[in-house]
Tab-separated table of C-alpha atoms in Angstrom:
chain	number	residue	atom	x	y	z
A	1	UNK	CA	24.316	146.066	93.966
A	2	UNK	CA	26.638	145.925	91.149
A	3	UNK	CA	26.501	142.260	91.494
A	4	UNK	CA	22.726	142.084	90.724
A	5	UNK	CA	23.228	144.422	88.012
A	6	UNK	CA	25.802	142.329	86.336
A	7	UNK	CA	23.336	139.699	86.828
A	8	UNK	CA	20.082	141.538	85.376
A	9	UNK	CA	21.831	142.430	82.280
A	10	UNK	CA	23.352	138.558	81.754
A	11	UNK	CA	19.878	137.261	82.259
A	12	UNK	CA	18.476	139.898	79.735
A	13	UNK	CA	20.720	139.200	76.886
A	14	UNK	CA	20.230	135.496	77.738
A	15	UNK	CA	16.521	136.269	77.693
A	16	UNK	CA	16.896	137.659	74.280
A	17	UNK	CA	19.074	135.438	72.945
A	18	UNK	CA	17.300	132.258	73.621
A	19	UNK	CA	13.805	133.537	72.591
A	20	UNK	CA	15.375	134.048	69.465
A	21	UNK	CA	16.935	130.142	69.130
A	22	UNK	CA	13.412	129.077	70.240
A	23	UNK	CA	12.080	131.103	67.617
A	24	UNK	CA	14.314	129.667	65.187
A	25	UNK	CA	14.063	126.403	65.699
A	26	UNK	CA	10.212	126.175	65.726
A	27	UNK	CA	9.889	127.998	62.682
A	28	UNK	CA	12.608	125.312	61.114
A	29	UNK	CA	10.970	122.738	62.391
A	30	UNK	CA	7.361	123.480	61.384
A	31	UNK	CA	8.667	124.285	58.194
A	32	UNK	CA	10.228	120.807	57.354
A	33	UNK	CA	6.876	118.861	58.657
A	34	UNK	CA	5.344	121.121	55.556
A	35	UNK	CA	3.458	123.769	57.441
A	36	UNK	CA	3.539	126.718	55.101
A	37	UNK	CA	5.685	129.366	55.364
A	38	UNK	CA	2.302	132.338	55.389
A	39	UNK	CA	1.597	130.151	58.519
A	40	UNK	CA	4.443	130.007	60.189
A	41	UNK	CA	5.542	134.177	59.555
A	42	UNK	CA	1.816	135.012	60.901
A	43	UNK	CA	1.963	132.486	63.900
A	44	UNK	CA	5.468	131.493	65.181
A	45	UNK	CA	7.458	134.186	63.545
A	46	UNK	CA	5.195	136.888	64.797
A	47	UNK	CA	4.836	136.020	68.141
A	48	UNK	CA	8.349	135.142	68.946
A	49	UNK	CA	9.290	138.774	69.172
A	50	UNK	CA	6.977	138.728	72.446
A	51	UNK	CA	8.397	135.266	73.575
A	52	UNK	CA	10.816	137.549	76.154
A	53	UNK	CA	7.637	139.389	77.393
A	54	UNK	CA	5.743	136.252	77.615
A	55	UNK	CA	8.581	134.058	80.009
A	56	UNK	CA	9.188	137.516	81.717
A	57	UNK	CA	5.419	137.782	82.908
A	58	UNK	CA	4.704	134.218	83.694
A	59	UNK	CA	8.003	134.241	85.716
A	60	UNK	CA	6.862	137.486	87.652
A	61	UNK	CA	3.283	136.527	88.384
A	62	UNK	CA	4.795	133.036	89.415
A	63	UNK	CA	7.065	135.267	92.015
A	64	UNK	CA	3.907	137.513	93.141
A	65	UNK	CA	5.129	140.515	91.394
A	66	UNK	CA	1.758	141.003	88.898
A	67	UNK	CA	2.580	144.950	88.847
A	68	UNK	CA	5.852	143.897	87.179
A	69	UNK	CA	3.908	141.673	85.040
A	70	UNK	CA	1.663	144.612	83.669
A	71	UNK	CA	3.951	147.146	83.796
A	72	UNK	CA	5.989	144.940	81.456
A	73	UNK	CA	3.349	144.849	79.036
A	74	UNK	CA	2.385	148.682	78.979
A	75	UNK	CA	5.884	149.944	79.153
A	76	UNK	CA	6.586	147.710	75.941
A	77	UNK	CA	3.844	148.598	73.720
A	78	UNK	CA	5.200	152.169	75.096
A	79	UNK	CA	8.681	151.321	74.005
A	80	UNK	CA	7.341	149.547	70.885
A	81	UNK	CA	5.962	152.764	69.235
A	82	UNK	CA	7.936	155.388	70.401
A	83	UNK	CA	11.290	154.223	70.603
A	84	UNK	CA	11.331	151.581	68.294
A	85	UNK	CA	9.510	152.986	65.911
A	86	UNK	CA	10.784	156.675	66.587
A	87	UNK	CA	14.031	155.637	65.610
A	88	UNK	CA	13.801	153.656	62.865
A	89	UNK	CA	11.792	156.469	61.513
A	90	UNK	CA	14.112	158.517	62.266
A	91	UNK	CA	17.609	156.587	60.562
A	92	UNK	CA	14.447	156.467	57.455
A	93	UNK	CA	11.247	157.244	56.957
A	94	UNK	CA	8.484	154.080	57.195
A	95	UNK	CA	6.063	153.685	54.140
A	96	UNK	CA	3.178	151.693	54.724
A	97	UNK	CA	1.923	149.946	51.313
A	98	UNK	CA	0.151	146.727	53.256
A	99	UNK	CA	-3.820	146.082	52.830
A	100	UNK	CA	-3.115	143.781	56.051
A	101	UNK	CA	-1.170	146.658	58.336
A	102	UNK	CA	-3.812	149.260	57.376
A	103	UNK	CA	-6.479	146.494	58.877
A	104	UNK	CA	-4.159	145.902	61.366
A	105	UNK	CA	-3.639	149.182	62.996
A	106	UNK	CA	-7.514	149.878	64.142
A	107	UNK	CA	-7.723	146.816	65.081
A	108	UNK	CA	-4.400	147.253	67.633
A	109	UNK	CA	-6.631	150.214	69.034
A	110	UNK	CA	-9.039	148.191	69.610
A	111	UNK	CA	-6.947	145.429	71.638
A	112	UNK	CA	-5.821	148.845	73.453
A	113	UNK	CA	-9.095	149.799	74.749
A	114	UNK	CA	-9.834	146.457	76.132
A	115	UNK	CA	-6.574	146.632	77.868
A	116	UNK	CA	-8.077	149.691	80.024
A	117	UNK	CA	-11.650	148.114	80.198
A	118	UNK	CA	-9.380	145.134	81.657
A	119	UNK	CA	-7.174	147.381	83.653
A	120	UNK	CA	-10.333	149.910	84.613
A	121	UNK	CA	-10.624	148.387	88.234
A	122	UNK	CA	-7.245	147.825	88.837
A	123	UNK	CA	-7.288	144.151	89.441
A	124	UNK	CA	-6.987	141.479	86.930
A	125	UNK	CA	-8.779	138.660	87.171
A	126	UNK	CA	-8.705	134.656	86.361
A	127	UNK	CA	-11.496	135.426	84.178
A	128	UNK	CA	-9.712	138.723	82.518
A	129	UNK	CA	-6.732	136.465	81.756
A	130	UNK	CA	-9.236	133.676	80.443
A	131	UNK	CA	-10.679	135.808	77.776
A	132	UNK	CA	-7.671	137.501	77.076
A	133	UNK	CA	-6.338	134.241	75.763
A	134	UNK	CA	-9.442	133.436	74.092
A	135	UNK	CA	-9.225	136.665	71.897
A	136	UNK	CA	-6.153	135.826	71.631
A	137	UNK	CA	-6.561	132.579	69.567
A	138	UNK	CA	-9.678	134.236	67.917
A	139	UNK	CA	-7.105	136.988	66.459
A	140	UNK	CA	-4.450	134.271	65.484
A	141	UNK	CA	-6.893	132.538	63.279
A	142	UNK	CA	-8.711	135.971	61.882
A	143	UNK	CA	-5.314	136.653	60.638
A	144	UNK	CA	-4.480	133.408	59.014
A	145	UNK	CA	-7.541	133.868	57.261
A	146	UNK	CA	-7.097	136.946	56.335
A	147	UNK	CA	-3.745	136.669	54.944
A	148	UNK	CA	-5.186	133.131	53.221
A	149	UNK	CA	-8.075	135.511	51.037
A	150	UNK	CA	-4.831	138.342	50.187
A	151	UNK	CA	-2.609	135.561	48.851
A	152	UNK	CA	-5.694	133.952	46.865
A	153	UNK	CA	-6.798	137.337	45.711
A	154	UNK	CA	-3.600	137.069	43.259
A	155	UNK	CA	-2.366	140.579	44.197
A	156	UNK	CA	0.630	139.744	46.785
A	157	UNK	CA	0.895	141.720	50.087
A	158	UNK	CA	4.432	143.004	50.808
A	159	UNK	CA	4.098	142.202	54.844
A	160	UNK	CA	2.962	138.194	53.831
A	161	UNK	CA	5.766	138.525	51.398
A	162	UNK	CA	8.210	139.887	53.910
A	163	UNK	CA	6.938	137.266	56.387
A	164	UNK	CA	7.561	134.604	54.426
A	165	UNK	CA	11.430	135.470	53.393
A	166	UNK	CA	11.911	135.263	56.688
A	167	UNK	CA	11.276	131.470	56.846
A	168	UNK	CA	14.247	129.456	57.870
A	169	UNK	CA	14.707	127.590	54.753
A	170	UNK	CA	17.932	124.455	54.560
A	171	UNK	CA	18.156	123.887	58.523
A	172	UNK	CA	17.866	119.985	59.232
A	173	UNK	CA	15.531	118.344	62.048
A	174	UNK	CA	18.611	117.707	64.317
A	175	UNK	CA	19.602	121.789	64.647
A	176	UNK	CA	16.052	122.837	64.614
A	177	UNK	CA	15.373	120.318	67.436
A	178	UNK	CA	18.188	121.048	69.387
A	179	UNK	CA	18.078	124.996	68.977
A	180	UNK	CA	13.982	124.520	70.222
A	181	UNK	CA	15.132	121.993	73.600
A	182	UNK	CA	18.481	124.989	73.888
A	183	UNK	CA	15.289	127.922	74.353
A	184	UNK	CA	13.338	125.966	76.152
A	185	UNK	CA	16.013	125.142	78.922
A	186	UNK	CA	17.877	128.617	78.997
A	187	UNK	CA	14.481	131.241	78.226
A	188	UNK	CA	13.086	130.274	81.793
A	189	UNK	CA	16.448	130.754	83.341
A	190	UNK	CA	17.293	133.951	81.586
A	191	UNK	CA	13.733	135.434	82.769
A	192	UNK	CA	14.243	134.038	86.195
A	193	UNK	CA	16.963	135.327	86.449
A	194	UNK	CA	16.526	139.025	85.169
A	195	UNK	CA	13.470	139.200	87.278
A	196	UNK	CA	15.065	138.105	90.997
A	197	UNK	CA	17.637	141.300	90.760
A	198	UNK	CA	15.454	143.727	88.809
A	199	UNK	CA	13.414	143.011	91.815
A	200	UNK	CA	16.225	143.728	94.105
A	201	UNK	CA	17.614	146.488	91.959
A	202	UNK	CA	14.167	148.280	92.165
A	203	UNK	CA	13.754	148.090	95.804
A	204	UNK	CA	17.663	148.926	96.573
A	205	UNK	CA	16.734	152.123	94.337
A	206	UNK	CA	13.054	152.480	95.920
A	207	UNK	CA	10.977	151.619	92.415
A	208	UNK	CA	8.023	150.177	92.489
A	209	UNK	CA	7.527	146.538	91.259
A	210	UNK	CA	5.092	148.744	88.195
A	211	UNK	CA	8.391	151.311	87.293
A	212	UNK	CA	10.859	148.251	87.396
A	213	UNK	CA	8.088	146.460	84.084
A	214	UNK	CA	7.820	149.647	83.164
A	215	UNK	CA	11.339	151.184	82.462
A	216	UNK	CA	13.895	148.176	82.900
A	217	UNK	CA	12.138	145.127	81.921
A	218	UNK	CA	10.174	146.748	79.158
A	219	UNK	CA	12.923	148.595	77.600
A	220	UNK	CA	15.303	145.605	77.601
A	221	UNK	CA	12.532	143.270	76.538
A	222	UNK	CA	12.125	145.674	73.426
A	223	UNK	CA	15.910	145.880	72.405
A	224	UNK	CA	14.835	142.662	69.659
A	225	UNK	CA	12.403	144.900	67.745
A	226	UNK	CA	14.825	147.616	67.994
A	227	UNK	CA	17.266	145.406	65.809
A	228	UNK	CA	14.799	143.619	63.854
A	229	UNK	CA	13.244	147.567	62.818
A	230	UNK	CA	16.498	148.856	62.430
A	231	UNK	CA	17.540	146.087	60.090
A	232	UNK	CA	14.192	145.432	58.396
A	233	UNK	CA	14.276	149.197	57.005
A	234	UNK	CA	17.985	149.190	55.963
A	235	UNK	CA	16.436	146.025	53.396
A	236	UNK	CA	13.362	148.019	52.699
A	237	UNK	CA	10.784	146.198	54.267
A	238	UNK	CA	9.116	148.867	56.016
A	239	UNK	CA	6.033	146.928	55.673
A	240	UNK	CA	7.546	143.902	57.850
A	241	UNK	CA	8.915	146.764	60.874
A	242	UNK	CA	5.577	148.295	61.364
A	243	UNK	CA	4.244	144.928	60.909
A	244	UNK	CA	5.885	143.356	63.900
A	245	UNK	CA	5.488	146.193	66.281
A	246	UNK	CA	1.763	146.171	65.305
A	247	UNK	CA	1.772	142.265	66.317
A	248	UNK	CA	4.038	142.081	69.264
A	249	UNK	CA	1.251	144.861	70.979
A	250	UNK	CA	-1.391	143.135	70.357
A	251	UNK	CA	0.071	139.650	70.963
A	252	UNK	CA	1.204	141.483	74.014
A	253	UNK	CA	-2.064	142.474	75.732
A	254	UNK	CA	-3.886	139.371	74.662
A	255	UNK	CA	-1.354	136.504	75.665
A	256	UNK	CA	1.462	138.251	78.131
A	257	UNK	CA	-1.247	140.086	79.773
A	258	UNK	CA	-3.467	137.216	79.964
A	259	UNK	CA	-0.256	135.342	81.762
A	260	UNK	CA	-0.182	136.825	85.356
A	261	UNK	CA	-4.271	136.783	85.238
A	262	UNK	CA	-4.262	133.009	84.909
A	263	UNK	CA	-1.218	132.388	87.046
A	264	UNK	CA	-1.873	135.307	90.026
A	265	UNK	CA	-4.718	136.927	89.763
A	266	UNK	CA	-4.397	140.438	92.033
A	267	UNK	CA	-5.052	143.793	92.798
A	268	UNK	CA	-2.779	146.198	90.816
A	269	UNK	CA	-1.277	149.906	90.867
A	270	UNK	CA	-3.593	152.264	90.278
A	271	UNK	CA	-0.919	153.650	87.765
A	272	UNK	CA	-1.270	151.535	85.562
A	273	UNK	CA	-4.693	152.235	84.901
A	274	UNK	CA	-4.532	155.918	86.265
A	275	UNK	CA	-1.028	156.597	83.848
A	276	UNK	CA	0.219	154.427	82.143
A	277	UNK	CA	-2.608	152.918	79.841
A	278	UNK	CA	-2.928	156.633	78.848
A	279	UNK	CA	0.238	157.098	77.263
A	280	UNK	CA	0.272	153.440	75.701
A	281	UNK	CA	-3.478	154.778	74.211
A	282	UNK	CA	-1.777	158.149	73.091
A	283	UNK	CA	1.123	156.839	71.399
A	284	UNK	CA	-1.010	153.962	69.799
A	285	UNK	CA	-3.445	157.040	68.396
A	286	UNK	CA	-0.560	158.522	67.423
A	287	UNK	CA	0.945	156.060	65.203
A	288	UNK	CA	-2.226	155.361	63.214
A	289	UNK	CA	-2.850	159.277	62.761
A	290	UNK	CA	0.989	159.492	60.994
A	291	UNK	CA	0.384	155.543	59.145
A	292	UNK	CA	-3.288	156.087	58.042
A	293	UNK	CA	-2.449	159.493	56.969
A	294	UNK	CA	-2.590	161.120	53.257
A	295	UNK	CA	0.988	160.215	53.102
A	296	UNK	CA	0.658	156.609	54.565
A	297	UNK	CA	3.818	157.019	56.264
A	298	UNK	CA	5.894	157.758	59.053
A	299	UNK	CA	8.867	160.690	58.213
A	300	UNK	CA	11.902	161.319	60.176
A	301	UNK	CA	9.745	164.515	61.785
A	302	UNK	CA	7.220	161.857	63.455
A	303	UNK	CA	9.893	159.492	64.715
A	304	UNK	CA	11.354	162.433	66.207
A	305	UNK	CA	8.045	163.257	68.140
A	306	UNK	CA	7.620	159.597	69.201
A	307	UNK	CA	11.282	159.353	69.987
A	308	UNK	CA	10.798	162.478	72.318
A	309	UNK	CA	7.693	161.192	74.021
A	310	UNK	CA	9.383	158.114	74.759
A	311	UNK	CA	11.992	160.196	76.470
A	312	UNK	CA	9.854	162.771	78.350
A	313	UNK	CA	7.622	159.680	79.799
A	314	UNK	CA	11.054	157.540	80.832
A	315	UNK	CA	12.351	160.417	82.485
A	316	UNK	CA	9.128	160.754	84.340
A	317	UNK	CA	9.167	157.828	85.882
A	318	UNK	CA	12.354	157.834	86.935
A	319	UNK	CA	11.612	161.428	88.557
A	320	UNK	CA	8.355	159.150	90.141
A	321	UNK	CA	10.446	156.176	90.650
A	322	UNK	CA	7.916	154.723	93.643
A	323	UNK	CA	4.667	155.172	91.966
């Protein structure tokens, strides 16, 4: 047991850790071919914060496990908002000044309520996953354009602006290439292995394979924004923290939940509909209520509450470990 533990949390910080080099290196390389850097921050940069949730789900559809898959994907948008952004609101408050994030936000509601019209039967389908992806592209290009008409408009956009520092600028072809072929070889490993013994771990503890995506996997899978938050509000880009929760949720109901669809579609826990969507809708309501508020932030009173509904909802599922 300790063994596979061991193992789980090597293959998580592995997970982590190569996303990030992937991340990296794409974003160098597309850079030096002259993609611009608005492009890259909305595309590459955005979604590599869900690159661990991505390898994680296509690994544990590939092994059968599509309650893992989904439970991954609710349990992060979970951990997304109310831990992540509970504590960062928490070490200091989150002002949000960005035209884009206020469009943003309904529009991550929105991706949330096709989640449970997906999620309604509890199975997902081929053709679930299909469209999933579809909207997924369809959102990837509404924001490019988007962003495009705010950076014409001649009144700059702190998130695009925070975006774009975030560029890779001086890395040569060589270490962008290699960093890209170094993620590429070690992110399928890492979410290999972390899947195998939080699959074991689960059942040695009697979890079900939905708890394990949901508490585990998600958590761990989260720990990136947690640093990236933490670290974007200490430089005062509030805009950029909110801005990359708001992405990875969306990014991950349209593309990692799109994943085991395409690669296994099955019948799932009735949880996840039944439970679980409810709190990732709640929480999701929640944050747009405290963003789209008079104050148009999030104080260190409202991280709390997140923070706390994050911790009543873990400890709930541990309490329910096999539903």
């Amino acid at each position: 047991m300790f063994e596979a533990i061991a193992f789980l949390v090597v293959g998580l910080i592995f997970l982590v850790w190569s996303a990030d080099k992937l991340v990296f290196g794409a974003a160098a390389l597309a850079r030096n071919i002259g993609i611009s850097p608005l492009v890259i921050g909305m595309t590459i940069l955005a979604m590599g914060s869900s690159a661990p949730e991505m390898m994680v789900s296509a690994t544990a559809a590939l092994s059968g496990k599509t309650d893992t898959a989904v439970g991954n994907v609710l349990g992060s948008n979970i951990a997304n908002i109310a831990l992540i952004l509970g504590i960062t609101a928490m070490v200091k408050p989150l002002s949000i000044s960005s035209a884009v994030l206020r469009r943003e936000l309904p529009l991550m509601i929105g991706v949330t309520i096709l989640a449970g019209i997906v999620l309604w039967d509890s199975r997902l389908g081929f053709y679930e996953g299909v469209l999933l992806f579809v909207l997924f592209a369809a959102f990837i290009i509404a924001m490019l354009s988007i962003s495009r008409k705010e950076q014409k408009s001649g009144q700059p956009d702190p998130l695009l602006e925070e975006q774009e520092s975030e560029v890779p600028k001086g890395v040569s072809n060589g270490k962008a290439t290699m960093w890209v072929i170094i993620g590429l070889i070690i992110l399928p490993i890492a979410a290999d292995t972390l899947v195998k013994n939080a699959v074991y771990v689960a059942q040695y503890f009697g979890m079900s394979d939905l708890v394990i995506g949901l508490t585990i996997i998600a958590v761990g899978t989260s720990l990136p924004e947690l640093a990236a938050s933490l670290a974007g509000v200490m430089k005062g880009e509030d805009d950029m923290a909110v801005g990359n929760i708001i992405g990875s949720n969306v990014f991950n109901i349209l593309a990692v939940m799109g994943i085991p669809g395409i690669l296994n579609p099955s019948i799932i826990s009735q949880y996840a509909m039944g439970r679980d969507f409810w709190i990732m809708l709640g929480v999701s309501l929640l944050l747009v209520a405290m963003a789209l508020g008079k104050s148009r932030s999030v104080n260190r009173i409202e991280g709390a509450v997140l923070f706390f509904c994050f911790i009543s909802y873990q400890g709930y599922l541990i309490l329910n470990m096999t539903a």
